[in-house]
Amino acid sequence: MLESFSAETLARVQFAFTVSFHIVFPAFSIGLASYLAVLNGLWLRTRDETYLNLFNYWKKIFAMAFGMGVVSGIVMSYQFGTNWSVFSDKAGPVVGPLMAYEVLSAFFLEAGFLGIMLFGRDRVGDRLHMFATAMVAVGTLMSATWILAVNSWMQTPAGFGIGENEQFIPLDWWAITFNPSFPYRLVHMVLAAFLTVAFVVGAVSALHLLRDRADRESRRAFSMAMWMAVVVTPMQIMAGDLHGLNTLEHQPIKVAAMEGHFDREGDHQPFALFGIPNEKDGRLDHAIEIPYLGSLILTHTIDEQIKGLNEFDREEWPPVAIVFFSFRVMVAIGFAMLGLGLWSLWARWRNGLYDWPWLHRAALVMGPSGFVAVLAGWITTEVGRQPYTVYGLLRTSDSLAPVDAPAVATSLVAFVVVYFFVFGAGVFYILRMMNQRPATPKTGLHDGPVRAAGITPAAQIDPNFIPGAQPKEN
C-alpha cells in the first residue's frame, strides 16, 4: 500500500504523525503546570480544602501527560538523524544548541522539581513545595520558549551566515533566538496551551456537575475554567491577528494559501468562509465570501490589495487545500470557545452557572477543542512553510537523508502500531481518572513511593488510608 510513495513523502508523513501525537501532551502539560501552581497558591493562601483536592486530582493527570510527552518527544529527535540527516548537518550549528538549551535549562528544571511537586508536600514543607510547583510551571514555559525559538527560526531565519560547506553558521544568537516571528508564535502557543487546559478542566467539571450539581470541587473548577475562557480567548484572537500580520510580512505565500487567495480582487479582498481550492486551475471553487473582510483582517484597511498565489512561482506553493482547511478549523474553534465563554458569562450573571445543564453539555463537547485547535494551527504553520524546512533557504527535498522508501515505510508502520497501543492505553487511563470526582480519595496514583529497588520489605499500607488527610489524635 505504501510502495507508490517516495521516501520524502513517507518521511514527512512519519514526522507529521509523531509530532502530532507529541504536541498535544506538551500543550496540555504547559497549561496544566501553571494551573497547578495557581491551585497550590490558592490553597496556601486560603487553606480551603477545595483547592487542595483539585491540586491532588490534577497533579496525577499531569504526571501521566508529562510522562507521555517526554517519551513521544524523544522519538522525534532521532528522526533528525535518520530521516533528515542533511537538514541536521546544514542547520545543526543553529538548531542543535537551541535544542540543547531546552534540555539543560528547561527539561532539567522540570524533572528536578517534578518529584517534589508530586510527592513532597509532607516531606519538604509548604514553602519549598510551592517553589517546586512553580519551578515545574516555569520549566514547561521555558521548554516551550526554546522549542518555539527553533521553529520560529526555521520560519523566519535570522542572525546567521552560510559557511563554505553550505552550513548555517550562527553569527548573532540574540537575532537567532528572537527572530521576527518568535514573539508572536510564543504568545500564540502559550495562550493556546492555557485554553486547552481551561476547556479540558471545564469539560471534566461539567461532567461531574451533570451528575451532581452540588459537587464543590467541580463547581470551583468549572468557574475557574469559564473565567479563563472569557478572558484568554479574546487575547488569543488578538494574538492570532498580530501573528497573521507578521506572517503576511515574512511569508505572504502562506497567508495566500490560508486565505484561499489566488488572484487580486480589485481594490479589496473578500474573506472566503468556505471554498474548495483548485490548485490545477488556480482558483477557489464554490467560494462563499464576505466582501472587504479579507483586506480588513490582513491589512486593517478595506481597500488595500493583497498578492494572490498566482503571482508567485507554483514551485513555491505549499499544499493549498491542507493549509486552507486547517486554518478554518482553527479559527472556527477559536470563535466557538469565545461563544462558550460568553454563554458562561451570561449564566454567571443569571446565577445559573452551575444549574444550566445545556451549558454543561456544551462545555463537555468542547473538552477536546483545544487539542484540535492546536493540531490545526500546527498543520497550518508547518504545511504552510513548505516546500522548505528553513524558509526560503533549504528545501524539504534537499533536507532528506539518503534512505530508501521501504525502510521509512517499515518504521512508519511500526510507529503507528506502537503509538496507538502505548499512547492509546495512556489516554484511556487518563480518561478513567477524569471520570472520577476530584474529591475521590484514590484516582490511581499514590501520594508517595510505595516500594523502591532493594530487598528491604515494603511498609504495610493501611487500606483505609486517605491521601492528604491529617492523622487523628488519640
Short mmCIF file of C-alpha atoms in Angstrom, two decimals:
data_model
loop_
_atom_site.label_atom_id
_atom_site.label_comp_id
_atom_site.label_asym_id
_atom_site.label_seq_id
_atom_site.Cartn_x
_atom_site.Cartn_y
_atom_site.Cartn_z
CA MET A 1 0.00 0.00 0.00
CA LEU A 2 2.94 2.34 0.67
CA GLU A 3 5.02 1.26 -2.34
CA SER A 4 3.81 4.16 -4.50
CA PHE A 5 5.08 6.84 -2.09
CA SER A 6 8.56 8.34 -2.23
CA ALA A 7 10.97 8.32 0.69
CA GLU A 8 10.46 12.05 1.12
CA THR A 9 6.68 11.75 1.34
CA LEU A 10 6.90 8.85 3.81
CA ALA A 11 9.48 10.68 5.95
CA ARG A 12 7.23 13.76 6.04
CA VAL A 13 4.21 11.65 6.98
CA GLN A 14 6.22 9.91 9.71
CA PHE A 15 7.38 13.17 11.25
CA ALA A 16 3.91 14.67 10.97
CA PHE A 17 2.42 11.63 12.70
CA THR A 18 4.89 11.62 15.58
CA VAL A 19 4.83 15.39 16.10
CA SER A 20 1.01 15.38 16.07
CA PHE A 21 0.99 12.79 18.83
CA HIS A 22 3.65 14.66 20.75
CA ILE A 23 2.38 18.21 20.61
CA VAL A 24 -0.92 17.52 22.38
CA PHE A 25 0.92 16.43 25.53
CA PRO A 26 3.21 19.49 25.91
CA ALA A 27 0.28 21.76 25.08
CA PHE A 28 -1.64 20.10 27.92
CA SER A 29 1.23 19.97 30.41
CA ILE A 30 2.28 23.60 29.81
CA GLY A 31 -1.15 24.89 30.75
CA LEU A 32 -1.78 22.31 33.46
CA ALA A 33 1.51 23.06 35.25
CA SER A 34 0.52 26.72 35.54
CA TYR A 35 -2.97 25.70 36.69
CA LEU A 36 -1.43 23.52 39.41
CA ALA A 37 0.75 26.42 40.56
CA VAL A 38 -2.36 28.61 40.84
CA LEU A 39 -4.28 25.94 42.76
CA ASN A 40 -1.41 25.36 45.15
CA GLY A 41 -1.01 29.09 45.74
CA LEU A 42 -4.73 29.47 46.44
CA TRP A 43 -4.60 26.55 48.88
CA LEU A 44 -1.70 28.12 50.78
CA ARG A 45 -3.43 31.49 50.86
CA THR A 46 -6.94 30.38 51.83
CA ARG A 47 -6.47 26.89 53.33
CA ASP A 48 -9.64 25.95 51.50
CA GLU A 49 -9.66 22.15 51.11
CA THR A 50 -11.36 22.54 47.74
CA TYR A 51 -8.16 23.85 46.17
CA LEU A 52 -6.08 21.09 47.76
CA ASN A 53 -8.42 18.41 46.45
CA LEU A 54 -8.27 19.91 42.96
CA PHE A 55 -4.48 20.11 43.13
CA ASN A 56 -4.14 16.48 44.17
CA TYR A 57 -6.60 15.45 41.47
CA TRP A 58 -4.98 17.26 38.54
CA LYS A 59 -1.37 16.62 39.56
CA LYS A 60 -1.86 12.91 38.91
CA ILE A 61 -3.25 13.60 35.46
CA PHE A 62 -0.33 15.97 34.87
CA ALA A 63 2.15 13.23 35.80
CA MET A 64 0.69 10.90 33.17
CA ALA A 65 0.59 13.57 30.45
CA PHE A 66 4.13 14.74 31.27
CA GLY A 67 5.50 11.21 31.00
CA MET A 68 3.84 10.58 27.66
CA GLY A 69 5.08 13.94 26.37
CA VAL A 70 8.68 13.07 27.26
CA VAL A 71 8.54 9.65 25.61
CA SER A 72 6.89 10.91 22.42
CA GLY A 73 9.34 13.80 22.17
CA ILE A 74 12.43 11.61 22.30
CA VAL A 75 11.34 9.78 19.15
CA MET A 76 11.32 12.96 17.07
CA SER A 77 14.92 13.81 17.89
CA TYR A 78 16.06 10.50 16.42
CA GLN A 79 14.27 11.26 13.17
CA PHE A 80 16.53 14.26 12.64
CA GLY A 81 19.42 11.84 12.33
CA THR A 82 17.70 9.00 10.49
CA ASN A 83 15.33 10.64 8.01
CA TRP A 84 16.58 14.23 7.90
CA SER A 85 20.33 13.98 8.32
CA VAL A 86 21.06 16.58 5.60
CA PHE A 87 18.91 19.10 7.48
CA SER A 88 20.71 18.20 10.73
CA ASP A 89 24.08 18.66 9.05
CA LYS A 90 23.29 22.01 7.48
CA ALA A 91 21.10 23.57 10.20
CA GLY A 92 22.70 21.77 13.16
CA PRO A 93 25.05 24.62 14.16
CA VAL A 94 21.98 26.80 14.78
CA VAL A 95 19.26 24.33 15.74
CA GLY A 96 21.41 21.99 17.85
CA PRO A 97 22.46 24.48 20.56
CA LEU A 98 18.91 25.83 20.91
CA MET A 99 17.56 22.33 21.49
CA ALA A 100 20.39 21.64 23.92
CA TYR A 101 19.49 24.79 25.86
CA GLU A 102 15.93 23.46 26.11
CA VAL A 103 17.16 20.23 27.69
CA LEU A 104 19.69 21.85 30.02
CA SER A 105 17.63 24.78 31.25
CA ALA A 106 14.01 23.68 30.93
CA PHE A 107 13.72 19.91 31.00
CA PHE A 108 16.22 19.52 33.85
CA LEU A 109 14.27 22.16 35.79
CA GLU A 110 11.02 20.29 35.27
CA ALA A 111 12.49 16.88 36.03
CA GLY A 112 14.40 18.12 39.07
CA PHE A 113 11.34 19.51 40.83
CA LEU A 114 8.66 17.16 39.49
CA GLY A 115 9.12 14.55 42.23
CA ILE A 116 8.90 17.20 44.95
CA MET A 117 5.72 18.58 43.43
CA LEU A 118 4.10 15.15 43.16
CA PHE A 119 5.20 13.55 46.43
CA GLY A 120 6.97 16.10 48.61
CA ARG A 121 4.33 18.22 50.34
CA ASP A 122 4.58 16.38 53.67
CA ARG A 123 8.35 16.00 53.36
CA VAL A 124 9.68 19.45 52.47
CA GLY A 125 7.01 21.82 53.82
CA ASP A 126 4.58 24.13 52.11
CA ARG A 127 7.04 26.82 51.00
CA LEU A 128 9.51 24.53 49.28
CA HIS A 129 6.66 22.52 47.79
CA MET A 130 5.16 25.71 46.36
CA PHE A 131 8.57 26.67 45.00
CA ALA A 132 8.92 23.26 43.33
CA THR A 133 5.45 23.55 41.81
CA ALA A 134 6.28 27.00 40.45
CA MET A 135 9.59 25.72 39.03
CA VAL A 136 7.80 22.94 37.17
CA ALA A 137 5.47 25.55 35.66
CA VAL A 138 8.39 27.82 34.76
CA GLY A 139 10.23 24.84 33.27
CA THR A 140 7.35 23.99 30.95
CA LEU A 141 7.17 27.60 29.78
CA MET A 142 10.94 27.72 29.23
CA SER A 143 10.73 24.48 27.26
CA ALA A 144 8.09 26.00 25.02
CA THR A 145 10.28 29.10 24.61
CA TRP A 146 13.32 27.22 23.31
CA ILE A 147 11.39 24.85 21.04
CA LEU A 148 9.43 27.74 19.54
CA ALA A 149 12.69 29.65 19.07
CA VAL A 150 13.89 26.71 16.93
CA ASN A 151 10.66 26.52 14.96
CA SER A 152 10.42 30.28 14.51
CA TRP A 153 13.98 30.44 13.21
CA MET A 154 13.08 27.81 10.62
CA GLN A 155 10.11 30.00 9.63
CA THR A 156 11.90 33.38 9.69
CA PRO A 157 15.65 32.71 9.76
CA ALA A 158 17.90 35.50 11.04
CA GLY A 159 21.31 36.05 12.63
CA PHE A 160 23.22 33.50 10.55
CA GLY A 161 25.75 33.17 7.76
CA ILE A 162 26.46 30.44 5.20
CA GLY A 163 29.75 28.55 5.55
CA GLU A 164 31.90 27.12 2.81
CA ASN A 165 30.29 23.72 3.35
CA GLU A 166 26.81 25.30 2.99
CA GLN A 167 26.10 25.01 6.72
CA PHE A 168 24.15 27.72 8.53
CA ILE A 169 26.66 29.40 10.83
CA PRO A 170 25.37 31.34 13.88
CA LEU A 171 26.51 34.95 13.91
CA ASP A 172 24.13 36.60 16.40
CA TRP A 173 22.39 34.38 18.95
CA TRP A 174 20.06 37.18 20.03
CA ALA A 175 18.88 37.61 16.46
CA ILE A 176 18.57 33.84 16.04
CA THR A 177 16.54 33.34 19.21
CA PHE A 178 14.43 36.49 18.96
CA ASN A 179 13.82 36.19 15.24
CA PRO A 180 10.96 38.18 13.62
CA SER A 181 8.18 35.63 14.21
CA PHE A 182 9.29 34.30 17.63
CA PRO A 183 7.35 36.68 19.96
CA TYR A 184 4.09 36.17 18.09
CA ARG A 185 4.49 32.40 17.86
CA LEU A 186 5.39 32.08 21.55
CA VAL A 187 2.43 34.12 22.79
CA HIS A 188 0.05 32.32 20.44
CA MET A 189 1.23 28.88 21.56
CA VAL A 190 1.25 29.60 25.31
CA LEU A 191 -2.25 31.07 25.18
CA ALA A 192 -3.33 28.01 23.19
CA ALA A 193 -1.95 25.78 25.94
CA PHE A 194 -3.84 27.74 28.61
CA LEU A 195 -7.07 27.48 26.63
CA THR A 196 -6.54 23.78 26.02
CA VAL A 197 -6.35 23.13 29.75
CA ALA A 198 -9.21 25.51 30.52
CA PHE A 199 -11.57 23.61 28.27
CA VAL A 200 -10.39 20.20 29.50
CA VAL A 201 -10.92 21.29 33.10
CA GLY A 202 -14.26 22.82 32.11
CA ALA A 203 -15.35 19.60 30.40
CA VAL A 204 -14.37 17.36 33.31
CA SER A 205 -16.06 19.68 35.78
CA ALA A 206 -19.17 19.89 33.60
CA LEU A 207 -19.34 16.08 33.51
CA HIS A 208 -19.40 15.90 37.29
CA LEU A 209 -21.83 18.81 37.57
CA LEU A 210 -24.24 16.94 35.30
CA ARG A 211 -24.05 14.08 37.80
CA ASP A 212 -24.12 16.22 40.94
CA ARG A 213 -24.66 20.00 40.82
CA ALA A 214 -23.59 20.29 44.46
CA ASP A 215 -20.08 18.90 43.85
CA ARG A 216 -17.98 21.61 45.47
CA GLU A 217 -14.70 20.90 43.67
CA SER A 218 -16.37 20.68 40.27
CA ARG A 219 -18.22 23.95 40.85
CA ARG A 220 -14.98 25.73 41.73
CA ALA A 221 -13.03 24.24 38.82
CA PHE A 222 -15.81 24.97 36.33
CA SER A 223 -15.97 28.59 37.44
CA MET A 224 -12.19 29.00 37.07
CA ALA A 225 -12.23 27.35 33.64
CA MET A 226 -15.00 29.57 32.33
CA TRP A 227 -13.24 32.69 33.58
CA MET A 228 -10.20 31.57 31.59
CA ALA A 229 -12.40 31.10 28.51
CA VAL A 230 -13.85 34.59 28.88
CA VAL A 231 -10.52 36.33 29.47
CA VAL A 232 -7.98 34.36 27.42
CA THR A 233 -9.99 33.63 24.25
CA PRO A 234 -10.20 37.32 23.19
CA MET A 235 -6.50 37.64 23.97
CA GLN A 236 -5.81 34.65 21.74
CA ILE A 237 -7.86 36.10 18.89
CA MET A 238 -5.88 39.35 19.14
CA ALA A 239 -2.59 37.44 19.30
CA GLY A 240 -3.63 35.44 16.25
CA ASP A 241 -4.39 38.63 14.36
CA LEU A 242 -0.95 40.05 15.14
CA HIS A 243 0.67 36.75 14.22
CA GLY A 244 -1.19 36.85 10.91
CA LEU A 245 0.12 40.34 10.14
CA ASN A 246 3.65 39.15 10.90
CA THR A 247 3.18 36.12 8.65
CA LEU A 248 1.89 38.33 5.84
CA GLU A 249 5.09 40.36 6.07
CA HIS A 250 7.50 37.42 6.06
CA GLN A 251 5.57 34.56 4.42
CA PRO A 252 2.98 36.06 2.06
CA ILE A 253 2.58 32.79 0.13
CA LYS A 254 1.48 31.01 3.30
CA VAL A 255 -1.10 33.70 4.01
CA ALA A 256 -2.41 33.49 0.45
CA ALA A 257 -2.87 29.74 0.92
CA MET A 258 -4.55 30.24 4.29
CA GLU A 259 -7.00 32.71 2.80
CA GLY A 260 -7.50 30.84 -0.48
CA HIS A 261 -6.45 33.91 -2.45
CA PHE A 262 -5.38 33.04 -5.96
CA ASP A 263 -5.91 36.45 -7.60
CA ARG A 264 -6.21 40.05 -6.51
CA GLU A 265 -9.81 41.19 -6.22
CA GLY A 266 -9.74 44.76 -7.47
CA ASP A 267 -9.21 47.32 -4.71
CA HIS A 268 -10.24 44.98 -1.91
CA GLN A 269 -10.02 41.36 -0.86
CA PRO A 270 -13.00 39.34 0.39
CA PHE A 271 -12.73 36.71 3.10
CA ALA A 272 -13.65 33.20 2.00
CA LEU A 273 -15.74 31.49 4.65
CA PHE A 274 -15.69 28.32 2.58
CA GLY A 275 -14.48 27.09 -0.77
CA ILE A 276 -12.61 24.30 -2.49
CA PRO A 277 -9.09 25.28 -3.60
CA ASN A 278 -8.46 24.28 -7.20
CA GLU A 279 -4.68 24.31 -7.48
CA LYS A 280 -4.69 22.98 -11.05
CA ASP A 281 -6.70 25.90 -12.42
CA GLY A 282 -5.54 28.43 -9.83
CA ARG A 283 -8.89 29.42 -8.36
CA LEU A 284 -11.19 28.88 -5.38
CA ASP A 285 -14.27 26.92 -6.44
CA HIS A 286 -17.70 27.21 -4.76
CA ALA A 287 -16.49 30.15 -2.69
CA ILE A 288 -18.70 31.72 -0.03
CA GLU A 289 -17.15 35.13 0.63
CA ILE A 290 -17.66 38.25 2.71
CA PRO A 291 -16.66 41.38 0.72
CA TYR A 292 -13.84 43.59 2.07
CA LEU A 293 -13.30 41.40 5.15
CA GLY A 294 -10.11 39.82 3.82
CA SER A 295 -8.44 43.22 3.40
CA LEU A 296 -9.75 44.35 6.79
CA ILE A 297 -8.34 41.31 8.57
CA LEU A 298 -4.98 41.20 6.82
CA THR A 299 -4.21 44.92 6.46
CA HIS A 300 -6.72 46.58 8.81
CA THR A 301 -7.97 48.62 5.85
CA ILE A 302 -10.79 47.92 3.41
CA ASP A 303 -9.14 48.96 0.17
CA GLU A 304 -5.61 47.53 0.17
CA GLN A 305 -4.71 44.87 -2.38
CA ILE A 306 -3.15 41.57 -1.34
CA LYS A 307 -1.00 39.34 -3.53
CA GLY A 308 -2.60 36.11 -4.69
CA LEU A 309 -0.98 32.71 -5.20
CA ASN A 310 -0.96 33.13 -8.98
CA GLU A 311 1.54 35.95 -8.60
CA PHE A 312 4.09 33.53 -7.14
CA ASP A 313 6.01 30.69 -8.76
CA ARG A 314 3.98 27.47 -8.43
CA GLU A 315 7.07 25.67 -7.16
CA GLU A 316 6.86 27.91 -4.08
CA TRP A 317 3.27 26.99 -3.27
CA PRO A 318 2.52 24.90 -0.18
CA PRO A 319 -0.25 22.26 -0.34
CA VAL A 320 -3.02 24.87 -0.55
CA ALA A 321 -6.03 22.72 0.40
CA ILE A 322 -4.46 21.45 3.63
CA VAL A 323 -3.44 24.95 4.75
CA PHE A 324 -6.79 26.45 3.73
CA PHE A 325 -8.96 23.99 5.65
CA SER A 326 -6.73 23.61 8.73
CA PHE A 327 -6.72 27.39 9.16
CA ARG A 328 -10.53 27.48 9.08
CA VAL A 329 -10.77 24.69 11.63
CA MET A 330 -8.52 26.64 14.00
CA VAL A 331 -10.46 29.89 13.54
CA ALA A 332 -13.85 28.20 13.89
CA ILE A 333 -12.82 26.55 17.15
CA GLY A 334 -11.49 29.87 18.45
CA PHE A 335 -14.83 31.59 17.95
CA ALA A 336 -16.67 28.57 19.39
CA MET A 337 -14.52 28.97 22.51
CA LEU A 338 -15.43 32.64 22.66
CA GLY A 339 -19.11 31.76 22.30
CA LEU A 340 -18.99 29.28 25.16
CA GLY A 341 -17.14 31.80 27.33
CA LEU A 342 -19.78 34.46 26.68
CA TRP A 343 -22.53 31.94 27.36
CA SER A 344 -20.94 31.11 30.71
CA LEU A 345 -20.69 34.83 31.49
CA TRP A 346 -24.41 35.21 30.83
CA ALA A 347 -25.13 32.17 33.00
CA ARG A 348 -22.97 33.59 35.78
CA TRP A 349 -24.86 36.88 35.66
CA ARG A 350 -28.17 34.99 35.81
CA ASN A 351 -26.91 32.83 38.72
CA GLY A 352 -27.15 29.73 36.57
CA LEU A 353 -23.51 28.80 36.05
CA TYR A 354 -23.89 25.56 37.98
CA ASP A 355 -27.52 24.88 37.13
CA TRP A 356 -27.76 25.10 33.33
CA PRO A 357 -27.33 21.55 32.01
CA TRP A 358 -27.13 22.63 28.37
CA LEU A 359 -24.19 24.87 29.22
CA HIS A 360 -22.51 21.91 30.92
CA ARG A 361 -23.21 19.67 27.93
CA ALA A 362 -21.72 22.27 25.60
CA ALA A 363 -18.63 22.53 27.82
CA LEU A 364 -18.32 18.74 27.78
CA VAL A 365 -18.46 18.67 23.97
CA MET A 366 -15.83 21.44 23.82
CA GLY A 367 -13.41 19.48 26.01
CA PRO A 368 -11.15 18.29 23.16
CA SER A 369 -11.45 21.57 21.23
CA GLY A 370 -8.12 22.94 22.45
CA PHE A 371 -6.23 19.88 21.19
CA VAL A 372 -7.95 20.07 17.81
CA ALA A 373 -7.17 23.80 17.52
CA VAL A 374 -3.51 23.24 18.44
CA LEU A 375 -3.19 20.49 15.82
CA ALA A 376 -4.95 22.61 13.19
CA GLY A 377 -2.71 25.58 13.96
CA TRP A 378 0.40 23.43 13.85
CA ILE A 379 -0.63 21.97 10.49
CA THR A 380 -1.26 25.46 9.14
CA THR A 381 2.16 26.62 10.28
CA GLU A 382 4.23 23.64 9.20
CA VAL A 383 2.49 22.69 5.96
CA GLY A 384 2.30 26.37 5.04
CA ARG A 385 6.10 26.57 5.28
CA GLN A 386 6.53 24.01 2.51
CA PRO A 387 8.37 23.40 0.26
CA TYR A 388 11.07 24.49 2.73
CA THR A 389 12.47 23.29 6.03
CA VAL A 390 14.36 26.56 6.51
CA TYR A 391 12.05 29.04 4.81
CA GLY A 392 13.37 30.36 1.53
CA LEU A 393 16.81 28.77 2.03
CA LEU A 394 16.69 24.98 2.40
CA ARG A 395 14.07 22.95 0.57
CA THR A 396 12.49 19.89 2.13
CA SER A 397 13.56 17.73 -0.80
CA ASP A 398 17.18 18.78 -0.15
CA SER A 399 16.93 18.01 3.59
CA LEU A 400 16.21 14.29 3.29
CA ALA A 401 18.69 11.64 4.36
CA PRO A 402 19.81 9.02 1.81
CA VAL A 403 17.19 6.49 2.92
CA ASP A 404 15.08 4.09 0.91
CA ALA A 405 11.30 4.29 0.85
CA PRO A 406 10.75 0.70 2.11
CA ALA A 407 12.85 1.39 5.21
CA VAL A 408 10.89 4.54 6.02
CA ALA A 409 7.60 2.76 5.33
CA THR A 410 8.52 -0.06 7.73
CA SER A 411 9.39 2.33 10.55
CA LEU A 412 6.23 4.35 9.85
CA VAL A 413 4.02 1.28 10.22
CA ALA A 414 5.86 0.35 13.43
CA PHE A 415 5.31 3.83 14.83
CA VAL A 416 1.61 3.75 14.04
CA VAL A 417 1.12 0.37 15.74
CA VAL A 418 3.21 1.15 18.83
CA TYR A 419 1.87 4.68 19.27
CA PHE A 420 -1.75 3.67 19.12
CA PHE A 421 -1.15 0.84 21.57
CA VAL A 422 1.05 2.65 24.11
CA PHE A 423 -0.42 6.13 23.98
CA GLY A 424 -3.92 4.80 23.48
CA ALA A 425 -3.55 2.96 26.78
CA GLY A 426 -2.18 6.10 28.44
CA VAL A 427 -5.02 8.29 27.19
CA PHE A 428 -7.55 5.66 28.27
CA TYR A 429 -6.06 5.69 31.78
CA ILE A 430 -6.18 9.50 31.91
CA LEU A 431 -9.84 9.43 30.87
CA ARG A 432 -10.56 6.90 33.62
CA MET A 433 -9.02 9.23 36.18
CA MET A 434 -11.02 12.15 34.80
CA ASN A 435 -14.20 10.10 35.14
CA GLN A 436 -13.76 10.10 38.92
CA ARG A 437 -14.76 13.09 41.04
CA PRO A 438 -11.95 15.40 42.20
CA ALA A 439 -12.70 14.57 45.83
CA THR A 440 -12.29 10.81 45.23
CA PRO A 441 -9.59 9.66 47.67
CA LYS A 442 -7.76 7.38 45.21
CA THR A 443 -7.50 8.16 41.49
CA GLY A 444 -4.83 5.67 40.50
CA LEU A 445 -1.56 7.26 41.68
CA HIS A 446 -0.30 7.03 45.26
CA ASP A 447 0.78 10.22 47.01
CA GLY A 448 4.21 8.75 47.62
CA PRO A 449 6.51 5.92 46.53
CA VAL A 450 5.39 2.52 47.78
CA ARG A 451 8.50 0.48 47.05
CA ALA A 452 11.99 1.25 45.80
CA ALA A 453 14.61 -1.15 44.46
CA GLY A 454 16.23 -3.34 47.11
CA ILE A 455 15.50 -6.19 49.49
CA THR A 456 14.00 -4.22 52.36
CA PRO A 457 10.37 -5.32 52.88
CA ALA A 458 7.83 -2.72 51.85
CA ALA A 459 5.97 -0.88 54.56
CA GLN A 460 2.43 -2.01 55.18
CA ILE A 461 -0.19 0.43 53.89
CA ASP A 462 -3.41 0.97 55.77
CA PRO A 463 -6.21 0.11 53.29
CA ASN A 464 -8.34 2.86 54.88
CA PHE A 465 -5.64 5.48 54.40
CA ILE A 466 -6.87 8.66 52.67
CA PRO A 467 -4.14 10.71 50.91
CA GLY A 468 -3.86 14.24 52.28
CA ALA A 469 -5.85 13.51 55.45
CA GLN A 470 -4.44 14.54 58.83
CA PRO A 471 -3.78 11.79 61.38
CA LYS A 472 -6.23 11.65 64.24
CA GLU A 473 -5.01 12.28 67.75
CA ASN A 474 -5.63 9.61 70.41
#
